[in-house]
């Protein structure tokens, strides 16, 4: 059984994520936050522009109409009580109370050619149950992401990084939330960078070409994971509306620093579309996929077949 009570004094504070649902414990939680905002530009802040993975972004321009930088600072506090902190068997439960204090500082930039955000939110955790030195103390977390246009509205780059203290067990990272049942802690690190080119050719035919590089170290395994992706999209979804077509290809390489389970995967799909409405599209076509680690019942590592899609992209308004 889970019982939680939450009250928020300020919605701009970074959210302290709730713990996973527990089948043999009851929780009571109180949460409060306060903060201040400082604007360093007269223009209002705009929404961070994500990388142009969807064709619709090609028709939305390059982002905000005027530059702006926003600084947000504050502090959040939370108290959590649980009657079964370690998810022990019946009769061996141990209760615990978590006390958390989390100041935060974030900056958001929104200019016509550069959008990004960065947040640093350390969290101090204390608890009544003695569950080991890794279960309490100061925990750091830094998140940053950005998107920049380098050449006109055509060539850009996106990047993202996270460095955070997380709860872990022998199988890997569990949660950023210190109230989960794990008592071990490690530093999780990840980084992604993705240059891209986008535009139009032959009137209404649109394209996106992208290279992506990603790196992850969860802090508990003795190896790191890197991933490289090359992808391309060619489509005409507006010139012959409600009919359209799309061709997509993706090649992905994943490698581990210890040399285990390195693999690559290829995927190609071709679709013909029919739009029932501006935000609802049906697709029918064929695809081909290949993987060096997955075999069919006949021993092949590749295959092709028909595919059907239903795409719904509701307007944010």
XYZ file of C-alpha atoms in Angstrom, residues 74-191:
118
model
C 15.512 28.259 -5.242
C 15.384 25.441 -2.752
C 13.164 22.388 -2.328
C 12.628 20.324 0.822
C 10.996 16.932 1.293
C 10.295 14.495 4.132
C 9.376 10.887 3.352
C 8.334 8.150 5.790
C 8.136 4.474 4.843
C 7.341 1.407 6.958
C 9.488 -0.917 4.801
C 12.575 0.948 3.625
C 14.456 -2.053 2.198
C 11.414 -3.958 0.851
C 12.092 -6.798 3.253
C 9.927 -9.895 3.689
C 6.962 -9.811 6.040
C 8.084 -9.747 9.659
C 11.485 -8.220 8.813
C 10.318 -4.748 7.772
C 12.251 -1.714 8.977
C 10.767 1.766 8.909
C 12.716 4.840 7.867
C 12.333 8.595 7.456
C 14.159 10.525 4.722
C 14.942 14.240 5.037
C 15.947 16.027 1.837
C 17.108 19.568 1.115
C 17.771 20.517 -2.516
C 18.869 23.978 -3.648
C 18.910 24.490 -7.404
C 20.226 26.883 -10.026
C 19.183 26.821 -13.677
C 19.804 28.987 -16.719
C 17.845 28.981 -19.972
C 18.989 30.634 -23.200
C 16.585 31.190 -26.076
C 18.018 33.037 -29.060
C 17.168 32.740 -32.767
C 20.159 30.477 -33.426
C 20.926 29.035 -29.994
C 18.637 27.413 -27.451
C 19.763 25.595 -24.337
C 19.253 24.944 -20.669
C 21.471 23.883 -17.769
C 20.447 22.950 -14.219
C 22.592 22.138 -11.192
C 20.587 20.659 -8.302
C 22.592 19.181 -5.406
C 20.540 17.277 -2.856
C 21.418 16.581 0.771
C 19.805 13.417 2.168
C 19.615 12.273 5.785
C 17.710 9.261 7.131
C 16.958 7.691 10.492
C 17.840 4.131 9.427
C 21.541 3.268 9.350
C 21.780 1.734 5.870
C 25.420 2.487 5.110
C 27.419 5.615 4.175
C 26.242 5.614 0.536
C 22.587 5.937 1.514
C 22.833 9.530 2.780
C 24.902 12.677 2.376
C 25.280 15.129 -0.505
C 24.204 14.046 -3.991
C 25.044 16.080 -7.069
C 23.129 16.366 -10.342
C 23.927 18.413 -13.442
C 21.784 18.385 -16.609
C 22.493 20.440 -19.723
C 21.197 20.393 -23.290
C 21.321 22.694 -26.275
C 20.590 23.152 -29.954
C 22.522 25.519 -32.244
C 22.078 26.479 -35.889
C 25.501 26.817 -37.533
C 24.780 27.513 -41.217
C 21.539 29.292 -42.057
C 18.520 27.216 -41.106
C 20.111 24.109 -42.616
C 23.082 22.878 -40.553
C 23.020 22.581 -36.774
C 24.171 20.558 -33.795
C 22.491 19.284 -30.654
C 24.231 18.187 -27.443
C 23.121 16.834 -24.079
C 24.895 15.715 -20.906
C 23.993 14.389 -17.447
C 26.209 13.823 -14.405
C 24.427 12.616 -11.289
C 24.740 10.520 -8.136
C 22.250 7.639 -8.391
C 21.067 4.610 -6.441
C 22.459 1.345 -7.779
C 22.520 -2.381 -7.248
C 24.577 -5.179 -8.830
C 22.461 -5.036 -12.012
C 23.004 -1.338 -12.720
C 21.456 2.062 -12.161
C 18.145 2.028 -10.297
C 16.930 5.557 -9.676
C 17.861 9.188 -9.091
C 15.497 9.082 -6.085
C 17.351 8.318 -2.803
C 14.220 6.791 -1.213
C 14.367 3.671 -3.401
C 15.332 0.436 -1.671
C 18.975 0.387 -2.828
C 21.686 1.414 -0.360
C 24.580 1.701 -2.854
C 25.449 4.793 -4.846
C 27.484 5.609 -7.957
C 28.018 8.516 -10.351
C 26.138 8.216 -13.630
C 27.610 10.102 -16.610
C 26.300 10.449 -20.158
C 27.020 12.648 -23.167
